[in-house]
């Protein structure tokens, strides 16, 4: 094949040289054979590039991630234009309400966490007399404790593939304190955020396209993307918008039976609690029903619990699925549960530190060995993220020097998020044709927009989903970036968008004002 391509290029080049014989000296072909073949190879490469979109892995082409999709790419172009051509658009800044990235929108990190990170990252500070005046006594003490469990106190070295054992001990203690049931450090795999843990489980569970994963619709696009990348089938179950995005067991049964009738082996159920993008918090009784369903049907329960600290209503609280299962009397031999946690969400919002973990329970020793093997391929997660995960699960306690300031920072962030959620919810519900459920938790609202037929037709004319058309027009008029609901999945014929509640509180009134003005103008333009 290689000889054929070279001969083809040689003939093409020879033809070209013959046609240009008057301008090219004839001895050039024989006087420089190496140059000739280099040119021939270059032409062959241009004729047959080694990689094209058509020759990529089709699983990659199938994968989509709307949170950083077309709208965000367009927003980044507009941002560059604002920097190079001030005044070129009817807004002064781009407000990224598309992604749960708190510190990018000026949320401040928790002081205690950052003090400990600074000291562990540069242990020489612990030997300096000035440090006692710069750092709290409990952050200094915690830094020593952490360094003592890291082999050689080397925070720049690889760790055990599951993460530093002493840090896993601390996380297990935090889980036990939260749930009231024991946690085994050997069940914990520290990862670079929750996303790699999700990918790892999909890689382990999905064998062929005949393996399915039950996922909520709307869902966080990480799940659809990961299932696509690993060649499985997403089996959708629809949350009920009319009951505050309720999860009905009858819907799970219906979708499971339908998938099985198509020859799909459903391996696991994904539950996101609190919900993303929908913001609902599951009631305990509903969680018990879900656990019972998974046990009866032999499904792995994949519990996305990264928003466990983000609860904004008094009548709901977070309960891990492992806690619910244990409270029902189910142990290791009864049910496989995987819980995902991340340092990116909650009140900490340390997205860039890439810390997180999964706690796996209910798997046999030989299966756990395979999970460890997959984890070991990546060597280990980053050490700063591991340390931060241990701090998130073991923050300052009553009596510690940092406790009061830590609680003030934590409560201040969570209370402000609750106020922002309420303000945006009320604003969306006041707009023509918009309905928005209460954000009980997480970091998002997912309003439904009832678009005029003229707007739907205009979207089709430019080959866009109607909610994507709306989101693009919103961006170009206001600089506000939201994610179209079509990127998360939705009941056919309905349209939504996801908007974070993360812009700082003093910016919320302006966002609401610009949003309302745009929406009025849009509806007037396309009113039937």
Coordinates of C-alpha atoms in Angstrom, one line a residue:
X1 CA 0.0 0.0 0.0
X2 CA 2.8 2.4 0.9
X3 CA 4.6 1.6 -2.4
X4 CA 1.3 2.3 -4.3
X5 CA 0.8 5.7 -2.7
X6 CA 4.4 6.7 -3.3
X7 CA 4.1 5.6 -7.0
X8 CA 0.9 7.5 -7.3
X9 CA 2.5 10.6 -5.9
X10 CA 5.6 10.1 -8.1
X11 CA 3.5 9.9 -11.2
X12 CA 1.6 13.1 -10.2
X13 CA 4.8 14.9 -9.5
X14 CA 6.4 13.7 -12.7
X15 CA 3.4 14.9 -14.7
X16 CA 3.6 18.3 -13.1
X17 CA 7.4 18.5 -13.7
X18 CA 7.0 17.5 -17.4
X19 CA 4.4 20.2 -17.9
X20 CA 6.7 22.7 -16.4
X21 CA 9.8 21.5 -18.2
X22 CA 10.6 24.9 -19.6
X23 CA 11.0 26.4 -16.2
X24 CA 12.6 23.5 -14.3
X25 CA 16.0 22.2 -15.3
X26 CA 15.7 18.5 -16.3
X27 CA 18.7 17.3 -14.3
X28 CA 16.9 18.2 -11.0
X29 CA 15.1 14.8 -10.8
X30 CA 18.3 12.8 -11.1
X31 CA 20.6 15.2 -9.3
X32 CA 18.5 15.2 -6.0
X33 CA 16.6 11.8 -5.6
X34 CA 16.2 12.4 -1.8
X35 CA 14.5 15.7 -2.4
X36 CA 12.3 14.1 -5.0
X37 CA 11.1 11.4 -2.7
X38 CA 10.6 13.9 0.2
X39 CA 8.4 15.9 -2.1
X40 CA 6.5 12.8 -3.3
X41 CA 5.9 11.8 0.3
X42 CA 4.6 15.3 1.2
X43 CA 2.2 15.2 -1.8
X44 CA 1.0 11.7 -0.8
X45 CA 0.3 13.0 2.7
X46 CA -1.7 15.9 1.3
X47 CA -3.7 13.5 -0.9
X48 CA -4.3 11.0 1.9
X49 CA -4.1 12.7 5.4
X50 CA -3.6 10.2 8.1
X51 CA -6.5 11.5 10.2
X52 CA -9.8 12.9 9.1
X53 CA -13.1 13.3 10.8
X54 CA -14.3 10.3 8.9
X55 CA -11.5 8.1 10.3
X56 CA -11.9 9.1 13.9
X57 CA -13.4 6.8 16.5
X58 CA -17.2 7.0 15.9
X59 CA -17.8 6.9 19.6
X60 CA -15.9 10.3 19.9
X61 CA -18.1 11.8 17.1
X62 CA -21.3 10.6 18.9
X63 CA -20.1 12.2 22.2
X64 CA -21.5 15.6 23.0
X65 CA -21.0 17.9 26.1
X66 CA -23.4 20.9 25.9
X67 CA -22.1 22.6 29.0
X68 CA -19.1 23.7 27.0
X69 CA -20.7 23.5 23.5
X70 CA -21.5 25.9 20.7
X71 CA -23.0 28.6 22.8
X72 CA -20.0 28.8 25.1
X73 CA -17.6 28.8 22.1
X74 CA -19.5 31.7 20.6
X75 CA -19.4 33.5 24.0
X76 CA -15.6 33.1 24.1
X77 CA -15.4 34.8 20.6
X78 CA -17.5 37.7 21.8
X79 CA -15.3 38.0 24.9
X80 CA -12.2 38.4 22.7
X81 CA -14.0 41.0 20.6
X82 CA -14.9 43.0 23.8
X83 CA -11.2 43.0 24.7
X84 CA -9.9 44.0 21.3
X85 CA -12.9 46.2 20.3
X86 CA -14.4 47.8 23.4
X87 CA -18.0 48.9 22.8
X88 CA -18.5 46.5 19.9
X89 CA -21.5 44.8 21.6
X90 CA -24.4 46.0 23.7
X91 CA -22.9 44.7 26.9
X92 CA -19.6 45.1 28.7
X93 CA -18.9 41.6 29.9
X94 CA -19.7 38.0 29.4
X95 CA -21.5 36.4 32.3
X96 CA -20.9 32.7 32.3
X97 CA -24.1 31.2 33.8
X98 CA -23.5 28.0 31.9
X99 CA -21.3 26.0 34.3
X100 CA -21.0 25.3 38.0
X101 CA -17.6 27.1 38.4
X102 CA -18.1 29.2 41.5
X103 CA -14.6 30.8 41.8
X104 CA -14.7 32.0 38.2
X105 CA -17.6 34.2 39.3
X106 CA -15.7 35.6 42.2
X107 CA -16.7 33.2 45.0
X108 CA -13.8 33.2 47.5
X109 CA -12.2 30.0 48.7
X110 CA -12.5 28.8 52.2
X111 CA -9.6 30.2 54.2
X112 CA -8.8 27.1 56.3
X113 CA -8.7 24.9 53.3
X114 CA -6.3 27.2 51.4
X115 CA -4.0 27.7 54.5
X116 CA -3.6 23.9 54.8
X117 CA -3.0 23.5 51.1
X118 CA -0.3 26.3 51.2
X119 CA 1.5 24.7 54.1
X120 CA 1.4 21.2 52.7
X121 CA 2.5 22.4 49.3
X122 CA 5.5 24.2 50.7
X123 CA 6.3 22.5 54.0
X124 CA 9.3 24.7 54.6
X125 CA 6.8 27.4 55.8
X126 CA 6.1 25.2 58.8
X127 CA 9.6 25.8 60.1
X128 CA 9.4 29.6 59.8
X129 CA 8.6 31.5 63.0
X130 CA 6.5 34.0 61.0
X131 CA 4.1 31.3 60.1
X132 CA 2.5 31.3 63.5
X133 CA 1.3 34.8 62.9
X134 CA 0.2 34.2 59.3
X135 CA -1.6 30.9 59.7
X136 CA -4.2 29.6 62.3
X137 CA -2.9 27.1 64.8
X138 CA -5.3 24.4 63.6
X139 CA -4.3 24.8 60.0
X140 CA -0.6 24.4 61.0
X141 CA -1.6 21.3 63.1
X142 CA -3.7 19.8 60.2
X143 CA -0.8 20.4 57.8
X144 CA 1.6 18.4 60.0
X145 CA -1.0 15.6 60.3
X146 CA -1.4 15.4 56.6
X147 CA 2.3 15.5 55.8
X148 CA 2.9 12.8 58.4
X149 CA 0.6 10.4 56.4
X150 CA 2.2 11.1 53.0
X151 CA 5.3 8.9 52.4
X152 CA 8.4 11.1 52.7
X153 CA 6.1 14.1 53.1
X154 CA 6.5 14.4 49.3
X155 CA 3.5 16.1 48.0
X156 CA 5.0 16.1 44.5
X157 CA 5.4 12.4 44.3
X158 CA 3.0 9.7 43.1
X159 CA 0.7 8.2 45.7
X160 CA -1.0 4.8 46.0
X161 CA -3.4 4.5 43.0
X162 CA -6.4 4.8 45.3
X163 CA -4.9 7.8 47.0
X164 CA -2.9 8.4 50.1
X165 CA -4.0 5.9 52.7
X166 CA -4.0 8.4 55.6
X167 CA -6.2 10.8 53.5
X168 CA -8.6 8.0 52.7
X169 CA -8.8 7.2 56.4
X170 CA -9.8 10.8 57.1
X171 CA -12.4 10.7 54.3
X172 CA -13.8 7.4 55.6
X173 CA -14.1 9.0 59.1
X174 CA -16.0 11.9 57.6
X175 CA -18.4 9.7 55.7
X176 CA -19.0 7.7 58.9
X177 CA -19.7 10.8 60.9
X178 CA -22.1 12.1 58.2
X179 CA -24.0 8.8 57.7
X180 CA -23.9 7.1 61.1
X181 CA -22.6 3.9 59.5
X182 CA -19.0 2.7 59.1
X183 CA -16.9 3.5 56.0
X184 CA -13.9 1.5 54.9
X185 CA -10.9 3.4 53.6
X186 CA -10.3 0.6 51.1
X187 CA -13.6 1.4 49.5
X188 CA -12.5 4.9 48.6
X189 CA -10.8 5.8 45.3
X190 CA -9.5 9.4 45.1
X191 CA -9.9 10.9 41.7
X192 CA -9.3 14.2 39.8
X193 CA -12.9 15.4 40.5
X194 CA -15.9 13.2 40.2
X195 CA -15.8 13.0 36.4
X196 CA -12.9 10.5 36.1
X197 CA -14.7 8.2 38.6
X198 CA -17.8 8.3 36.5
X199 CA -15.8 7.4 33.4
X200 CA -14.1 4.6 35.3
X201 CA -17.4 3.0 36.2
X202 CA -18.7 3.3 32.7
X203 CA -15.6 1.7 31.4
X204 CA -16.0 -1.2 33.8
X205 CA -19.7 -1.7 33.3
X206 CA -20.2 -1.2 29.5
X207 CA -19.1 -4.1 27.4
X208 CA -21.0 -3.5 24.1
X209 CA -23.8 -1.3 22.8
X210 CA -26.2 -3.8 24.2
X211 CA -25.3 -2.7 27.7
X212 CA -27.5 0.1 29.0
X213 CA -27.3 2.7 31.8
X214 CA -30.5 4.2 33.2
X215 CA -30.1 8.0 33.3
X216 CA -32.4 10.8 34.3
X217 CA -33.7 13.1 31.7
X218 CA -32.8 15.9 32.1
X219 CA -29.3 14.7 32.9
X220 CA -25.9 16.1 33.4
X221 CA -24.2 15.6 30.0
X222 CA -21.2 13.9 31.5
X223 CA -23.3 10.7 31.7
X224 CA -24.5 10.7 28.1
X225 CA -21.0 11.6 26.9
X226 CA -19.3 8.9 28.9
X227 CA -21.8 6.3 27.9
X228 CA -21.3 7.3 24.2
X229 CA -17.5 7.2 24.6
X230 CA -17.5 3.7 26.1
X231 CA -19.9 2.4 23.5
X232 CA -23.0 1.7 25.6
X233 CA -26.7 2.7 25.4
X234 CA -28.3 5.4 27.4
X235 CA -31.7 4.3 28.7
X236 CA -33.6 7.4 29.6
X237 CA -36.1 7.8 32.4
X238 CA -38.0 11.1 32.6
X239 CA -38.2 13.2 35.7
X240 CA -41.7 14.7 36.3
X241 CA -41.5 18.5 35.9
X242 CA -45.1 18.8 37.1
X243 CA -44.2 17.4 40.5
X244 CA -41.0 19.4 41.0
X245 CA -38.8 17.0 38.9
X246 CA -40.0 14.0 40.8
X247 CA -38.5 10.5 40.2
X248 CA -41.3 8.0 39.8
X249 CA -40.6 4.3 40.3
X250 CA -43.2 3.5 37.7
X251 CA -41.2 5.4 35.1
X252 CA -38.1 3.5 36.0
X253 CA -39.9 0.2 35.6
X254 CA -41.4 1.2 32.3
X255 CA -38.1 2.3 30.8
X256 CA -36.3 -0.8 32.2
X257 CA -38.9 -3.2 30.7
X258 CA -38.8 -1.4 27.3
X259 CA -34.9 -1.5 27.2
X260 CA -34.9 -5.2 28.0
X261 CA -37.5 -5.9 25.3
X262 CA -35.0 -4.4 22.8
X263 CA -32.3 -6.8 24.0
X264 CA -30.5 -4.2 26.1
X265 CA -28.9 -5.5 29.4
X266 CA -29.3 -2.6 31.8
X267 CA -26.4 -2.6 34.2
X268 CA -26.9 0.4 36.4
X269 CA -29.1 3.3 37.5
X270 CA -27.7 6.8 37.7
X271 CA -29.4 9.1 40.3
X272 CA -28.2 12.7 40.7
X273 CA -29.2 14.0 44.2
X274 CA -29.5 17.0 44.6
X275 CA -30.4 17.2 40.9
X276 CA -28.4 18.7 38.1
X277 CA -29.7 20.5 36.1
X278 CA -33.1 20.4 37.9
X279 CA -32.2 21.3 41.5
X280 CA -34.6 18.9 43.3
X281 CA -33.7 17.1 46.5
X282 CA -35.0 13.5 46.9
X283 CA -37.2 12.6 49.9
X284 CA -36.0 9.7 52.1
X285 CA -39.0 7.6 51.1
X286 CA -38.3 8.1 47.4
X287 CA -34.7 7.0 48.1
X288 CA -35.8 3.9 49.8
X289 CA -38.0 3.0 46.8
X290 CA -35.0 3.6 44.5
X291 CA -32.8 1.3 46.6
X292 CA -35.5 -1.4 46.6
X293 CA -35.8 -1.1 42.9
X294 CA -32.1 -1.5 42.3
X295 CA -31.9 -4.5 44.6
X296 CA -34.9 -6.2 43.0
X297 CA -33.6 -5.6 39.5
X298 CA -29.9 -6.4 40.2
X299 CA -28.7 -2.9 39.2
X300 CA -25.6 -1.0 40.4
X301 CA -26.7 2.3 42.0
X302 CA -24.5 5.1 40.7
X303 CA -25.2 8.0 43.1
X304 CA -24.0 11.4 42.0
X305 CA -23.9 13.2 45.4
X306 CA -21.6 16.1 44.5
X307 CA -24.1 18.7 45.6
X308 CA -24.7 17.2 49.0
X309 CA -23.9 20.5 50.8
X310 CA -26.1 22.6 48.5
X311 CA -29.6 22.3 50.2
X312 CA -31.7 25.5 50.3
X313 CA -35.0 24.4 51.8
X314 CA -35.8 23.7 55.4
X315 CA -38.0 20.6 54.8
X316 CA -35.3 18.6 52.9
X317 CA -31.9 17.3 53.9
X318 CA -29.2 15.3 52.2
X319 CA -29.0 11.5 52.8
X320 CA -26.5 9.4 51.0
X321 CA -27.8 6.4 49.2
X322 CA -25.4 4.2 51.2
X323 CA -26.9 5.5 54.4
X324 CA -30.4 4.8 53.1
X325 CA -29.4 1.2 52.1
X326 CA -27.7 0.5 55.4
X327 CA -30.7 1.9 57.3
X328 CA -32.9 -0.6 55.4
X329 CA -30.7 -3.4 56.6
X330 CA -28.9 -4.0 53.3
X331 CA -25.2 -4.7 53.6
X332 CA -22.3 -5.4 51.3
X333 CA -23.8 -8.7 49.9
X334 CA -27.2 -7.1 49.1
X335 CA -26.6 -4.1 46.8
X336 CA -23.7 -2.5 44.8
X337 CA -23.6 1.3 45.5
X338 CA -21.1 3.8 44.1
X339 CA -21.1 7.3 45.6
X340 CA -19.4 10.2 43.8
X341 CA -18.2 13.3 45.6
X342 CA -16.2 16.3 44.4
X343 CA -14.5 19.4 45.8
X344 CA -15.8 21.4 42.9
X345 CA -19.3 22.0 44.3
X346 CA -20.8 22.6 47.7
X347 CA -19.7 25.8 49.4
X348 CA -16.0 25.2 48.5
X349 CA -16.2 25.4 44.7
X350 CA -12.6 24.4 44.2
X351 CA -13.1 23.3 40.6
X352 CA -9.6 23.9 39.4
X353 CA -8.1 21.8 42.2
X354 CA -9.6 18.7 40.7
X355 CA -10.3 16.7 43.8
X356 CA -12.9 14.1 44.4
X357 CA -13.6 10.4 45.2
X358 CA -15.9 7.5 44.7
X359 CA -16.8 5.1 47.5
X360 CA -17.6 1.7 46.2
X361 CA -19.6 -0.9 48.2
X362 CA -21.1 -4.2 47.4
X363 CA -18.5 -5.5 44.9
X364 CA -16.7 -8.8 45.2
X365 CA -13.0 -9.1 45.8
X366 CA -12.2 -10.1 42.2
X367 CA -14.3 -7.2 40.8
X368 CA -12.6 -4.7 43.2
X369 CA -9.2 -6.0 41.9
X370 CA -10.3 -5.0 38.4
X371 CA -11.4 -1.6 39.6
X372 CA -8.0 -1.1 41.2
X373 CA -6.3 -2.2 38.0
X374 CA -8.2 0.5 36.0
X375 CA -7.4 3.1 38.6
X376 CA -3.7 2.2 38.5
X377 CA -3.5 2.8 34.8
X378 CA -3.8 6.5 35.7
X379 CA -1.1 6.1 38.4
X380 CA -2.9 8.4 40.9
X381 CA -5.0 11.6 41.2
X382 CA -3.2 14.9 42.0
X383 CA -2.1 15.2 45.6
X384 CA -3.5 18.7 46.2
X385 CA -6.9 17.5 45.2
X386 CA -6.5 14.5 47.5
X387 CA -5.7 16.8 50.4
X388 CA -8.6 19.1 49.7
X389 CA -11.0 16.1 49.5
X390 CA -9.9 15.1 53.0
X391 CA -10.4 18.6 54.3
X392 CA -13.9 18.9 52.7
X393 CA -14.9 15.7 54.6
X394 CA -13.1 16.8 57.8
X395 CA -13.5 20.6 58.2
X396 CA -12.7 22.4 61.4
X397 CA -14.6 21.3 64.5
X398 CA -16.0 23.1 67.5
X399 CA -13.1 24.3 69.6
X400 CA -10.7 24.7 66.7
X401 CA -9.3 28.1 66.2
X402 CA -10.6 28.4 62.7
X403 CA -14.1 27.0 63.5
X404 CA -16.0 30.3 63.8
X405 CA -14.5 31.9 60.8
X406 CA -14.9 28.7 58.8
X407 CA -18.6 28.5 59.7
X408 CA -19.1 32.2 58.9
X409 CA -17.6 31.7 55.4
X410 CA -19.6 28.5 54.8
X411 CA -22.9 29.8 56.0
X412 CA -22.4 33.1 54.2
X413 CA -21.9 31.3 50.8
X414 CA -24.8 28.9 51.2
X415 CA -27.2 31.5 52.5
X416 CA -26.3 33.8 49.6
X417 CA -26.8 31.0 47.1
X418 CA -30.3 30.4 48.5
X419 CA -31.2 34.1 48.1
X420 CA -29.8 34.1 44.6
X421 CA -31.8 31.0 43.7
X422 CA -35.0 32.5 45.0
X423 CA -34.5 35.8 43.2
X424 CA -33.9 34.2 39.9
X425 CA -36.7 31.7 40.3
X426 CA -39.2 34.5 41.0
X427 CA -37.8 36.5 38.1
X428 CA -38.2 33.6 35.6
X429 CA -41.7 32.9 36.8
X430 CA -42.7 36.5 36.2
X431 CA -41.7 36.3 32.6
X432 CA -44.3 35.6 29.8
X433 CA -44.4 31.9 28.9
X434 CA -41.8 30.8 31.5
X435 CA -42.3 28.4 34.3
X436 CA -39.6 27.5 36.8
X437 CA -39.6 25.0 39.6
X438 CA -38.0 25.8 43.0
X439 CA -34.3 25.1 43.3
X440 CA -34.2 23.0 46.4
X441 CA -30.5 22.3 46.0
X442 CA -27.5 22.2 43.7
X443 CA -26.5 25.3 41.7
X444 CA -29.0 25.7 38.9
X445 CA -32.4 26.6 37.7
X446 CA -34.0 24.8 34.7
X447 CA -36.9 27.0 33.5
X448 CA -39.2 25.9 30.8
X449 CA -39.9 28.4 28.0
X450 CA -43.1 28.2 26.0
X451 CA -41.9 29.6 22.7
X452 CA -44.2 31.0 20.0
X453 CA -44.5 29.0 16.8
X454 CA -42.8 31.8 14.9
X455 CA -39.7 31.4 17.1
X456 CA -39.7 27.7 16.6
X457 CA -39.9 28.1 12.8
X458 CA -37.1 30.7 12.9
X459 CA -34.9 28.3 14.8
X460 CA -35.6 25.5 12.3
X461 CA -34.8 27.9 9.4
X462 CA -31.2 28.2 10.8
X463 CA -31.0 24.5 11.8
X464 CA -31.0 25.1 15.5
X465 CA -33.1 23.6 18.4
X466 CA -35.5 26.3 19.5
X467 CA -34.0 26.6 23.0
X468 CA -30.5 26.9 21.4
X469 CA -31.8 29.7 19.2
X470 CA -33.2 31.5 22.2
X471 CA -29.9 31.0 24.2
X472 CA -27.9 32.4 21.3
X473 CA -30.1 35.4 20.9
X474 CA -29.9 36.0 24.7
X475 CA -26.1 35.8 24.6
X476 CA -25.8 38.3 21.6
X477 CA -28.2 40.8 23.3
X478 CA -27.0 40.6 26.9
X479 CA -23.7 38.7 27.2
X480 CA -25.5 36.1 29.5
X481 CA -24.5 32.5 28.8
X482 CA -27.0 29.8 29.6
X483 CA -27.1 26.2 28.3
X484 CA -30.0 25.1 26.1
X485 CA -32.2 22.4 27.6
X486 CA -31.7 20.2 24.5
X487 CA -28.2 19.6 25.7
X488 CA -29.5 17.9 28.9
X489 CA -32.4 16.1 27.3
X490 CA -36.1 17.0 27.9
X491 CA -39.6 15.7 27.1
X492 CA -40.0 16.0 23.4
X493 CA -41.8 19.2 22.4
X494 CA -40.7 21.1 25.5
X495 CA -37.9 23.7 25.7
X496 CA -35.7 24.7 28.6
X497 CA -32.4 26.3 29.6
X498 CA -30.1 25.8 32.5
X499 CA -28.9 28.9 34.4
X500 CA -26.5 28.8 37.3
X501 CA -27.2 30.8 40.5
X502 CA -23.5 31.5 40.9
X503 CA -23.0 35.2 39.8
X504 CA -22.3 37.3 42.9
X505 CA -25.3 38.6 44.7
X506 CA -24.8 42.2 43.7
X507 CA -24.9 41.2 40.0
X508 CA -28.2 39.3 40.3
X509 CA -30.5 42.4 39.9
X510 CA -28.7 43.5 36.8
X511 CA -28.9 40.0 35.3
X512 CA -32.6 39.8 36.0
X513 CA -33.1 43.3 34.5
X514 CA -31.2 42.4 31.3
X515 CA -32.9 39.0 31.1
X516 CA -36.4 40.4 31.4
X517 CA -35.7 43.1 28.8
X518 CA -34.4 40.6 26.3
X519 CA -37.3 38.2 26.9
X520 CA -39.9 40.9 26.4
X521 CA -38.2 41.9 23.1
X522 CA -37.9 38.3 21.9
X523 CA -41.5 37.4 22.6
X524 CA -42.7 40.6 20.9
X525 CA -40.6 39.9 17.9
X526 CA -41.9 36.3 17.5
X527 CA -45.4 36.5 19.0
X528 CA -47.9 34.6 16.9

